[in-house]
Amino acid sequence: MNTLPDVLTQNILNRFLNSDGKSYHPVIYIIEAIKKLSVVCKYWNQVILRKLLLVNPIKMKRYDDSQQPFSYHALKLMKHYKINFSVHCNVNDEAFRSYCEYVSEIYVDQLVEIYKPENTLVEMDSQAYTLLERYSLCDCKDTEIQIKKYRMVSQWNSNLKFSLTHSHAIKAKDLEKIMLDSKFDRLRFNYCELSIPIDQIQVLPKPINHLITSLNFKDLIVDQWVIEYLLDCCNQTLERFEFQISDSPSINFNYLVDKLSATPFPSIKKISLLWEHSCYLQPLIQLINTTNAKKLFLGLVFDNDQQTTDSLSLHNPGIESFRLSQNSYKFYPFPMNINSDSMSANEIQLELFRSYRNGSIEKDNDILTFRLCKFKIDATSGLRQLHTLNFNFIKSTDFIHVLSSIGYLNMLSCDTIQVNSVQDITDLCQAINVHKQLTILYLYKFEGPVDDVDMKNIYFNQYECLINILDNNHIIKEIQFYDSINDHNIISDEMVDKIADVLTRNHTVIFIGLYIPKPHSGSIKLKEVLNKFMIENYL
C-alpha cells in the first residue's frame, strides 16, 4: 500500500487546520481540528503535526472572558504538539507571560495617566521584544510619549513594525512627527479631531513614507486637506484605506472619491467607504472601473434625484471581492445591474435593507430582479459570483426563491422573515436543507402579515428548526437564530438530548447562536452540551 509523502500530507492537513472557523474567533475549530489529528497515529504526533502552521495568529479577546479558556486551551494544544503559531495579545495578558516565545504582536492600550515609568514596560521582558513582529500603541493622549515608547522598544528589535491608534485630538506638529520621525506602518484615527487649518497643513513637508500600508478613519471630525495630506504621503505603499465617517462638515465626499480614482495607489488591496449622506453615482462608477484594489466595500446612499439607467457600465476584472451595502438610515434604492458585462469578481456581497420591504423578487429569463431596489442579477454570470446576501426583511416565498436560484450562495442573513403559516417555516427549512453551498445562516425573527393580528407574532420554535436543519444539512458551519418571544425560549431536557444526538452525527457545524433572554436549567444544560462538542455559542 502506497503512503502519501510527508510534504503532501502536511499541505493537506494545513488546509484542514486553517479552514474557516467563526470569523472573529476560530479557536473552537482549532481545538477540534487538533484533537482529530492527534488520534490518527503516533507518527503524526511525533512528525507531521510539528510541521503544521496556523496561518492566522490567535487574537486574544481582551473583553470576552467567556472565550478566554478556549483561547488558552488552543494555545496549550498547539504548544504541546509543537504546531507553529503566533499570538496577538495585550502586554498584561497571561498569553504574553506564558507563551512569549510565540507572541508576534503586543498591544499597549492603557491611557497615559496609568502608565508606569518609562523603563518598566521594557524591563517586563526585554528579550521577548526581539521576537516581536508588531507593536501597537492605542489610546495614548500624548503623541510625544507614543514616539518615546516607540523609540525605546525599537532598540530591542530594529525590524519591529509599529501601529498607532489615536483617539484624541491631534495637532499639525504631532501629525508631522508621526510622518517624519516614526516607523508606524498602520495609522488609525478613531473618534478624534483632525481639524487642522489648511495653512498649517500646507507648510508641512509631504514625504513619501515607504512604510505606511494602512489608513483608517472612523467617526471623527476631520478636514478634507488632512486626508489628502496623508494619502499623498503614503500613496506608493498604501494597501488599505478605510473611511467610515457619519458627519464631518468640511468633507466633500464626491471630491474624495475623485481623488481615489485619479491617484494610482499601485499597492492598494482594499478600499472601504461608508458615508451616510447622499453622493453622486458617476464618481463611484469611475472608482469601481479604475481602482487597483482587489477588495471594494461601498456602504453608500446615492442621490435620489439622479437620472438612473437600467444598465450601468461596470467593468474591472481585477476586483476579487465586491461588497455593496445600502446605508440603513436611508430609503433610496440602488440603481445597479450586475450582469455578464459588469465585473469578474469572484465574490459579490449585497446588503439590501430598507428599500426591499415593500418590494418583491422575480425571475425572468435568468434575470433575478429585486423590485424597488433596482437590482438585476444575470443568472448566467452574476449569480455564480454572488456569495453573500443580507436582508433586514424578506418574504418567505422570496427567501425560498433566492435559495433555489442562487446555488453558489455561501452566506445569507435575514433580520425578519414574513410567513403566512407554520408550513412556510417548514418549507423554508426544507429549502435550507437541500442547498449545497450555504455555510453561514443567520435568521433572527419570523413574523406574520402586518394586517393579520393573529399571525403578527407567529410561534417559532428555534430549537425544532435547529434540529431539523442540522440533522439534514451537513454543509452549514455557522447558524444563528433570534426569537424575541420569551415564552418560546424555554428548552426542555428532551430537546437538549435531541440536539446532543444530532451533534453526534453532524461534525461540520462549529458555531450555534441562540437567543435566550433569561438563563434557566435547560439553557445551562444546552450550553454544557455545546461546550462538550466544542461548538462556539452565545448562550
Coordinates of C-alpha atoms in Angstrom, one line a residue:
M1 CA 0.0 0.0 0.0
N2 CA 1.5 3.3 -1.1
T3 CA 1.6 6.1 1.5
L4 CA 1.4 9.8 0.8
P5 CA 4.7 11.8 1.0
D6 CA 5.0 13.8 4.2
V7 CA 5.0 17.1 2.4
L8 CA 1.7 16.3 0.7
T9 CA 0.2 15.1 4.0
Q10 CA 1.4 18.3 5.6
N11 CA -0.2 20.5 2.9
I12 CA -3.5 18.7 3.2
L13 CA -3.6 19.0 7.0
N14 CA -2.6 22.6 6.8
R15 CA -5.6 23.3 4.7
F16 CA -7.7 21.4 7.2
L17 CA -6.3 23.2 10.2
N18 CA -6.7 26.6 8.6
S19 CA -10.3 26.1 7.3
D20 CA -12.8 28.8 8.0
G21 CA -13.9 28.9 11.6
K22 CA -16.0 31.5 13.2
S23 CA -14.8 34.7 11.6
Y24 CA -13.8 36.6 14.7
H25 CA -12.6 33.8 17.0
P26 CA -11.7 30.4 15.4
V27 CA -10.2 28.8 18.5
I28 CA -13.1 26.3 18.9
Y29 CA -12.4 25.0 15.4
I30 CA -8.7 24.8 16.1
I31 CA -9.2 22.8 19.2
E32 CA -11.5 20.3 17.5
A33 CA -9.1 20.0 14.5
I34 CA -6.1 19.3 16.6
K35 CA -8.0 16.7 18.7
K36 CA -9.0 14.9 15.5
L37 CA -5.5 14.9 14.0
S38 CA -3.7 13.8 17.2
V39 CA -5.5 10.5 17.4
V40 CA -4.7 9.3 13.9
C41 CA -1.3 7.7 14.7
K42 CA 1.9 8.1 16.7
Y43 CA 3.9 9.1 13.6
W44 CA 1.6 12.1 13.0
N45 CA 2.0 13.2 16.6
Q46 CA 5.8 13.0 16.5
V47 CA 6.5 14.2 13.0
I48 CA 3.6 15.6 10.9
L49 CA 1.9 17.9 13.5
R50 CA 5.2 19.6 14.2
K51 CA 5.4 20.7 10.6
L52 CA 1.9 22.3 10.5
L53 CA 1.4 26.1 10.6
L54 CA -1.5 28.1 11.8
V55 CA -1.6 30.9 9.2
N56 CA -3.7 33.5 11.1
P57 CA -2.4 34.4 14.6
I58 CA -4.6 33.8 17.7
K59 CA -6.0 37.1 18.8
M60 CA -6.7 37.1 22.5
K61 CA -10.1 38.7 23.2
R62 CA -9.4 41.1 25.9
Y63 CA -13.0 41.9 26.7
D64 CA -14.6 38.4 26.3
D65 CA -13.9 36.4 29.4
S66 CA -16.2 33.5 28.3
Q67 CA -13.9 32.8 25.4
Q68 CA -10.5 33.1 27.2
P69 CA -10.4 29.5 28.4
F70 CA -10.9 28.3 24.8
S71 CA -8.1 30.5 23.6
Y72 CA -5.6 29.3 26.2
H73 CA -6.7 25.7 25.6
A74 CA -5.9 26.1 21.9
L75 CA -2.5 27.7 22.7
K76 CA -1.6 24.8 25.0
L77 CA -2.6 22.2 22.5
M78 CA -0.5 23.8 19.7
K79 CA 2.4 24.2 22.1
H80 CA 2.1 20.5 23.2
Y81 CA 2.1 19.2 19.6
K82 CA 4.7 21.8 18.5
I83 CA 2.4 23.3 15.9
N84 CA 3.7 26.6 14.6
F85 CA 1.5 29.5 15.6
S86 CA 1.7 33.1 16.7
V87 CA -0.3 35.3 19.2
H88 CA -1.6 38.8 19.3
C89 CA -2.2 40.0 22.8
N90 CA -2.1 42.8 25.4
V91 CA 1.1 43.4 27.3
N92 CA -0.6 42.3 30.5
D93 CA -2.3 39.2 29.1
E94 CA -1.5 35.7 30.5
A95 CA -0.5 34.7 27.0
F96 CA 2.3 37.3 27.0
R97 CA 3.9 35.7 30.1
S98 CA 3.1 32.1 29.3
Y99 CA 3.7 32.0 25.6
C100 CA 6.0 35.0 25.0
E101 CA 8.1 32.9 22.5
Y102 CA 5.1 32.8 20.2
V103 CA 3.8 36.3 20.7
S104 CA 4.1 38.3 17.4
E105 CA 2.1 41.4 18.3
I106 CA 1.6 43.3 21.5
Y107 CA -1.0 45.9 22.2
V108 CA -0.3 48.8 24.6
D109 CA -3.7 50.3 25.2
Q110 CA -3.6 51.8 28.7
L111 CA -4.3 55.5 29.0
V112 CA -1.2 57.7 29.6
E113 CA -2.3 58.6 33.1
I114 CA -2.0 55.0 34.3
Y115 CA 1.3 54.2 32.5
K116 CA 4.1 53.1 34.8
P117 CA 7.6 54.7 34.5
E118 CA 9.1 54.6 31.0
N119 CA 11.6 51.7 31.7
T120 CA 9.1 49.4 33.4
L121 CA 7.5 48.3 30.2
V122 CA 10.8 47.2 28.7
E123 CA 12.0 45.6 31.9
M124 CA 9.0 43.3 32.0
D125 CA 10.7 41.0 29.5
S126 CA 13.2 42.7 27.3
Q127 CA 14.2 39.5 25.5
A128 CA 10.7 39.0 24.3
Y129 CA 10.7 42.2 22.3
T130 CA 13.4 40.8 20.0
L131 CA 10.8 38.2 18.9
L132 CA 8.0 40.7 18.2
E133 CA 6.8 41.5 14.7
R134 CA 4.4 44.3 15.6
Y135 CA 3.9 46.7 18.5
S136 CA 0.6 48.6 18.7
L137 CA 0.1 51.8 20.6
C138 CA -3.5 52.6 21.3
D139 CA -5.4 55.4 23.0
C140 CA -2.4 57.5 24.1
K141 CA -3.3 61.1 24.6
D142 CA 0.2 62.4 24.2
T143 CA 1.9 61.8 20.9
E144 CA 5.3 62.7 22.4
I145 CA 5.0 59.7 24.8
Q146 CA 3.9 57.5 22.0
I147 CA 7.1 58.4 20.0
K148 CA 9.3 57.9 23.0
K149 CA 7.9 54.5 23.7
Y150 CA 8.3 53.5 20.0
R151 CA 12.0 54.6 20.1
M152 CA 12.6 52.8 23.4
V153 CA 11.1 49.5 22.2
S154 CA 12.7 49.7 18.8
Q155 CA 16.2 49.4 20.3
W156 CA 15.4 45.8 21.1
N157 CA 14.2 45.0 17.6
S158 CA 15.1 47.3 14.8
N159 CA 12.8 45.4 12.3
L160 CA 9.7 45.8 14.5
K161 CA 6.6 47.3 12.9
F162 CA 4.6 49.8 14.8
S163 CA 0.9 50.5 14.7
L164 CA -0.7 53.7 16.0
T165 CA -4.4 54.1 17.0
H166 CA -5.2 57.6 18.0
S167 CA -8.5 58.5 19.7
H168 CA -7.8 62.1 20.8
A169 CA -7.3 65.5 19.2
I170 CA -4.1 65.8 17.2
K171 CA -2.2 68.9 16.2
A172 CA -0.3 69.7 13.0
K173 CA 3.1 69.3 14.7
D174 CA 2.1 65.9 16.0
L175 CA 1.0 64.8 12.6
E176 CA 4.3 65.9 11.2
K177 CA 6.2 63.9 13.8
I178 CA 4.2 60.8 13.0
M179 CA 5.0 61.1 9.3
L180 CA 8.7 62.1 9.7
D181 CA 10.1 60.7 12.9
S182 CA 8.3 57.4 13.4
K183 CA 8.2 53.9 11.9
F184 CA 4.4 53.4 12.1
D185 CA 3.1 51.2 9.3
R186 CA -0.6 51.5 10.2
L187 CA -2.4 54.6 11.2
R188 CA -5.9 54.5 12.7
F189 CA -7.8 57.6 13.9
N190 CA -10.9 56.8 15.9
Y191 CA -13.5 59.2 17.4
C192 CA -11.0 62.1 17.5
E193 CA -10.5 65.5 15.9
L194 CA -8.2 66.0 12.9
S195 CA -9.5 69.5 12.2
I196 CA -6.3 71.3 11.3
P197 CA -6.3 74.7 9.4
I198 CA -5.3 74.4 5.8
D199 CA -2.5 77.0 6.2
Q200 CA -0.9 74.7 8.8
I201 CA -1.2 71.6 6.6
Q202 CA 0.3 73.5 3.6
V203 CA 3.6 74.2 5.3
L204 CA 4.1 70.6 6.4
P205 CA 6.5 68.5 4.3
K206 CA 5.0 65.8 2.2
P207 CA 7.5 62.9 2.5
I208 CA 6.8 59.7 0.6
N209 CA 6.5 57.4 3.6
H210 CA 7.7 54.0 2.5
L211 CA 6.3 52.1 5.5
I212 CA 2.6 53.1 5.9
T213 CA 0.4 50.5 4.5
S214 CA -2.9 51.2 6.2
L215 CA -5.0 54.4 6.9
N216 CA -8.2 54.1 8.8
F217 CA -10.7 57.0 9.7
K218 CA -13.7 56.2 11.8
D219 CA -16.3 58.6 13.2
L220 CA -14.1 61.7 13.7
I221 CA -14.0 65.3 12.8
V222 CA -11.6 65.7 10.0
D223 CA -10.7 68.3 7.4
Q224 CA -10.6 67.4 3.7
W225 CA -7.0 68.5 3.3
V226 CA -5.8 66.3 6.3
I227 CA -7.0 63.2 4.4
E228 CA -5.4 64.4 1.2
Y229 CA -2.1 65.1 3.0
L230 CA -2.0 61.6 4.5
L231 CA -2.9 60.0 1.1
D232 CA -0.1 62.0 -0.6
C233 CA 2.4 60.9 2.0
C234 CA 1.8 57.2 1.5
N235 CA 0.4 56.9 -2.0
Q236 CA 3.1 54.5 -3.1
T237 CA 2.8 52.0 -0.3
L238 CA -0.9 52.2 0.8
E239 CA -2.6 48.8 0.9
R240 CA -5.8 49.5 2.9
F241 CA -7.9 52.7 3.0
E242 CA -10.9 52.6 5.3
F243 CA -13.2 55.6 5.6
Q244 CA -16.3 55.4 8.0
I245 CA -17.5 58.9 9.0
S246 CA -21.1 59.9 9.9
D247 CA -20.7 63.6 9.6
S248 CA -17.7 65.9 9.1
P249 CA -18.7 69.4 7.7
S250 CA -15.5 70.0 5.8
I251 CA -15.6 66.7 3.9
N252 CA -16.5 66.8 0.2
F253 CA -17.1 63.1 -0.3
N254 CA -17.5 63.3 -4.1
Y255 CA -14.1 65.0 -4.3
L256 CA -12.5 62.4 -2.1
V257 CA -13.8 59.6 -4.4
D258 CA -12.4 61.6 -7.4
K259 CA -9.0 61.7 -5.7
L260 CA -9.1 57.9 -5.0
S261 CA -9.9 57.3 -8.7
A262 CA -7.2 59.7 -10.0
T263 CA -4.4 58.5 -7.8
P264 CA -2.9 55.2 -8.9
F265 CA -2.1 53.7 -5.5
P266 CA -0.1 50.8 -7.0
S267 CA 0.0 48.8 -3.8
I268 CA -3.7 49.2 -2.9
K269 CA -5.5 46.0 -1.9
K270 CA -8.7 47.1 -0.1
I271 CA -10.8 50.3 -0.2
S272 CA -13.8 50.6 2.2
L273 CA -16.1 53.7 2.1
L274 CA -19.0 54.2 4.4
W275 CA -20.8 57.6 4.1
E276 CA -24.3 58.4 5.5
H277 CA -25.1 61.3 3.2
S278 CA -26.2 61.1 -0.5
C279 CA -23.4 61.1 -3.0
Y280 CA -23.2 61.1 -6.8
L281 CA -23.2 57.9 -8.7
Q282 CA -20.8 58.7 -11.5
P283 CA -17.6 59.2 -9.4
L284 CA -18.4 55.8 -7.8
I285 CA -18.6 54.2 -11.2
Q286 CA -15.3 55.7 -12.1
L287 CA -13.7 54.4 -8.9
I288 CA -15.1 50.9 -9.5
N289 CA -13.7 50.8 -13.0
T290 CA -10.3 52.3 -12.3
T291 CA -9.2 51.1 -8.9
N292 CA -6.3 48.6 -8.4
A293 CA -7.9 47.4 -5.2
K294 CA -8.8 43.7 -5.1
K295 CA -11.5 44.2 -2.4
L296 CA -14.0 47.1 -2.6
F297 CA -16.6 47.8 0.0
L298 CA -19.1 50.6 -0.5
G299 CA -21.7 51.5 2.1
L300 CA -23.4 54.5 0.5
V301 CA -26.6 56.3 -0.4
F302 CA -27.0 57.6 -3.9
D303 CA -28.6 60.9 -4.7
N304 CA -32.3 60.0 -5.4
D305 CA -32.6 62.9 -7.8
Q306 CA -30.1 61.5 -10.2
Q307 CA -31.3 60.1 -13.5
T308 CA -30.7 56.3 -13.4
T309 CA -30.5 53.8 -16.2
D310 CA -31.3 50.1 -16.4
S311 CA -27.8 49.2 -17.2
L312 CA -24.6 50.8 -15.9
S313 CA -21.1 50.2 -17.4
L314 CA -19.2 48.4 -14.7
H315 CA -16.1 46.5 -15.6
N316 CA -13.0 45.8 -13.5
P317 CA -11.6 42.2 -13.8
G318 CA -9.1 43.0 -11.0
I319 CA -11.8 43.2 -8.3
E320 CA -11.9 39.9 -6.5
S321 CA -14.4 40.8 -3.8
F322 CA -17.1 43.4 -4.2
R323 CA -19.5 44.4 -1.4
L324 CA -22.3 46.9 -1.8
S325 CA -24.3 47.9 1.2
Q326 CA -27.3 50.3 1.3
N327 CA -27.0 52.7 4.3
S328 CA -29.6 51.5 6.8
Y329 CA -30.6 55.1 7.6
K330 CA -31.9 55.9 4.1
F331 CA -34.6 54.6 1.8
Y332 CA -33.1 55.4 -1.6
P333 CA -32.7 52.5 -3.9
F334 CA -29.6 51.3 -5.7
P335 CA -29.6 51.8 -9.5
M336 CA -27.4 48.9 -10.1
N337 CA -27.2 46.0 -12.6
I338 CA -24.8 43.1 -12.1
N339 CA -24.6 41.1 -15.3
S340 CA -22.1 39.3 -17.6
D341 CA -20.6 42.7 -18.7
S342 CA -20.2 44.1 -15.2
M343 CA -17.1 42.7 -13.4
S344 CA -15.3 39.5 -12.9
A345 CA -15.4 39.5 -9.1
N346 CA -15.1 36.1 -7.5
E347 CA -17.2 37.2 -4.6
I348 CA -20.1 39.7 -4.6
Q349 CA -21.9 40.7 -1.4
L350 CA -25.1 42.7 -1.4
E351 CA -26.8 44.1 1.6
L352 CA -30.4 45.0 0.7
F353 CA -32.1 46.8 3.6
R354 CA -35.0 49.2 3.9
S355 CA -35.8 49.6 0.2
Y356 CA -36.8 46.0 -0.3
R357 CA -39.5 45.8 2.5
N358 CA -42.4 46.7 0.1
G359 CA -40.9 45.0 -2.9
S360 CA -40.5 41.5 -4.3
I361 CA -38.1 39.2 -6.1
E362 CA -38.9 38.0 -9.5
K363 CA -37.1 35.8 -12.1
D364 CA -37.4 36.3 -15.8
N365 CA -35.1 34.9 -18.5
D366 CA -32.3 34.1 -16.0
I367 CA -32.5 37.6 -14.5
L368 CA -33.2 37.8 -10.8
T369 CA -34.8 41.2 -10.2
F370 CA -35.1 42.8 -6.7
R371 CA -38.0 45.1 -7.3
L372 CA -37.8 48.7 -5.8
C373 CA -34.1 48.0 -5.1
K374 CA -33.4 48.3 -8.8
F375 CA -31.1 45.3 -8.6
K376 CA -30.9 42.9 -11.5
I377 CA -28.6 39.9 -11.5
D378 CA -27.9 37.8 -14.5
A379 CA -28.2 34.1 -13.6
T380 CA -25.6 33.1 -16.2
S381 CA -22.8 35.1 -14.6
G382 CA -23.8 37.3 -11.7
L383 CA -25.5 34.6 -9.7
R384 CA -22.3 32.4 -9.9
Q385 CA -20.4 35.3 -8.2
L386 CA -23.0 36.3 -5.7
H387 CA -21.8 34.8 -2.4
T388 CA -23.5 36.9 0.3
L389 CA -26.9 38.4 0.8
N390 CA -28.1 40.4 3.8
F391 CA -31.8 41.5 4.3
N392 CA -33.5 43.3 7.1
F393 CA -36.8 42.0 5.7
I394 CA -37.8 39.3 3.3
K395 CA -40.9 37.3 2.5
S396 CA -40.6 33.5 3.0
T397 CA -41.5 32.9 -0.7
D398 CA -38.7 35.2 -1.8
F399 CA -36.3 33.6 0.7
I400 CA -37.0 30.2 -0.9
H401 CA -36.8 31.7 -4.4
V402 CA -33.3 33.2 -3.6
L403 CA -32.0 29.8 -2.3
S404 CA -33.3 27.9 -5.2
S405 CA -32.0 30.4 -7.8
I406 CA -28.5 31.2 -6.3
G407 CA -26.8 27.9 -6.0
Y408 CA -23.4 29.5 -5.1
L409 CA -24.7 31.5 -2.2
N410 CA -22.4 31.0 0.9
M411 CA -23.9 33.4 3.4
L412 CA -27.5 34.5 4.0
S413 CA -28.6 36.8 6.8
C414 CA -32.2 37.9 7.4
D415 CA -33.4 40.1 10.2
T416 CA -37.1 39.5 9.7
I417 CA -38.8 36.8 7.6
Q418 CA -42.5 37.3 6.8
V419 CA -44.5 34.0 6.8
N420 CA -48.2 33.2 6.3
S421 CA -48.3 29.9 8.2
V422 CA -46.2 27.5 10.2
Q423 CA -46.0 25.5 7.0
D424 CA -44.0 28.3 5.5
I425 CA -41.3 27.7 8.1
T426 CA -41.3 24.0 7.3
D427 CA -40.9 24.8 3.6
L428 CA -38.1 27.3 4.4
C429 CA -36.2 24.7 6.4
Q430 CA -36.5 22.3 3.5
A431 CA -35.1 24.9 1.1
I432 CA -32.1 25.3 3.5
N433 CA -31.6 21.6 3.8
V434 CA -31.2 20.9 0.1
H435 CA -28.8 23.9 -0.6
K436 CA -25.3 22.6 -1.4
Q437 CA -23.2 25.7 -0.8
L438 CA -24.7 27.7 2.2
T439 CA -22.2 27.7 5.1
I440 CA -23.4 30.7 7.1
L441 CA -27.1 31.3 8.0
Y442 CA -28.5 34.0 10.3
L443 CA -32.3 34.1 10.9
Y444 CA -33.4 36.5 13.6
K445 CA -37.2 36.8 13.6
F446 CA -40.3 35.4 11.9
E447 CA -43.5 37.4 11.7
G448 CA -46.9 37.1 10.1
P449 CA -48.5 39.7 7.8
V450 CA -48.9 43.1 9.3
D451 CA -52.6 43.1 8.7
D452 CA -53.2 39.7 10.4
V453 CA -53.3 40.3 14.2
D454 CA -53.3 36.5 15.0
M455 CA -50.3 35.9 12.8
K456 CA -48.3 39.0 13.6
N457 CA -46.1 37.3 16.1
I458 CA -46.2 33.7 14.8
Y459 CA -45.0 30.9 17.0
F460 CA -41.4 29.8 16.1
N461 CA -39.6 27.1 18.0
Q462 CA -36.0 27.8 17.2
Y463 CA -34.8 24.5 18.7
E464 CA -37.0 22.4 16.5
C465 CA -35.9 24.4 13.5
L466 CA -32.2 24.0 14.5
I467 CA -32.6 20.2 14.9
N468 CA -34.4 19.9 11.6
I469 CA -31.6 21.8 9.8
L470 CA -28.6 20.2 11.5
D471 CA -30.0 16.7 11.1
N472 CA -30.4 17.1 7.3
N473 CA -27.7 19.7 6.3
H474 CA -24.1 18.9 6.9
I475 CA -22.8 21.9 4.9
I476 CA -23.6 24.8 7.3
K477 CA -20.8 25.8 9.6
E478 CA -22.4 28.8 11.4
I479 CA -26.1 29.1 12.3
Q480 CA -27.8 31.7 14.5
F481 CA -31.5 32.2 15.5
Y482 CA -33.1 35.1 17.4
D483 CA -36.6 34.9 18.8
S484 CA -37.9 37.8 20.7
I485 CA -40.9 35.9 22.3
N486 CA -39.6 34.9 25.7
D487 CA -42.1 32.1 26.4
H488 CA -40.9 30.1 23.4
N489 CA -37.3 30.1 24.5
I490 CA -37.7 27.6 27.4
I491 CA -36.0 24.4 26.3
S492 CA -36.8 21.0 27.8
D493 CA -34.3 18.3 28.7
E494 CA -35.7 16.2 25.9
M495 CA -35.0 18.9 23.4
V496 CA -31.4 19.2 24.7
D497 CA -31.0 15.5 24.3
K498 CA -32.2 15.7 20.7
I499 CA -29.7 18.4 20.0
A500 CA -26.9 16.3 21.5
D501 CA -27.9 13.4 19.4
V502 CA -27.8 15.4 16.2
L503 CA -24.4 16.8 17.0
T504 CA -23.0 13.2 17.3
R505 CA -23.8 12.9 13.6
N506 CA -23.1 16.5 12.4
H507 CA -19.4 17.2 12.5
T508 CA -19.5 20.3 10.3
V509 CA -21.2 23.0 12.4
I510 CA -18.8 25.0 14.6
F511 CA -21.0 27.9 15.8
I512 CA -24.6 27.9 17.1
G513 CA -26.2 31.2 18.2
L514 CA -29.5 31.1 20.1
Y515 CA -31.2 34.0 21.9
I516 CA -32.2 33.1 25.5
P517 CA -33.2 36.2 27.5
K518 CA -33.2 34.5 30.9
P519 CA -30.9 31.6 31.7
H520 CA -32.7 28.5 33.0
S521 CA -31.8 24.9 33.7
G522 CA -32.5 23.8 30.1
S523 CA -30.3 26.6 28.7
I524 CA -27.5 25.8 31.1
K525 CA -27.6 22.1 30.1
L526 CA -27.6 23.1 26.4
K527 CA -24.5 25.2 26.9
E528 CA -22.8 22.3 28.5
V529 CA -23.7 20.1 25.5
L530 CA -22.4 22.7 23.0
N531 CA -19.2 23.1 25.0
K532 CA -18.7 19.3 25.1
F533 CA -18.8 19.3 21.3
M534 CA -16.6 22.4 21.1
I535 CA -19.3 24.4 19.4
E536 CA -18.9 28.1 19.8
N537 CA -22.0 29.7 21.2
Y538 CA -23.5 32.9 22.5
L539 CA -25.8 31.4 25.2

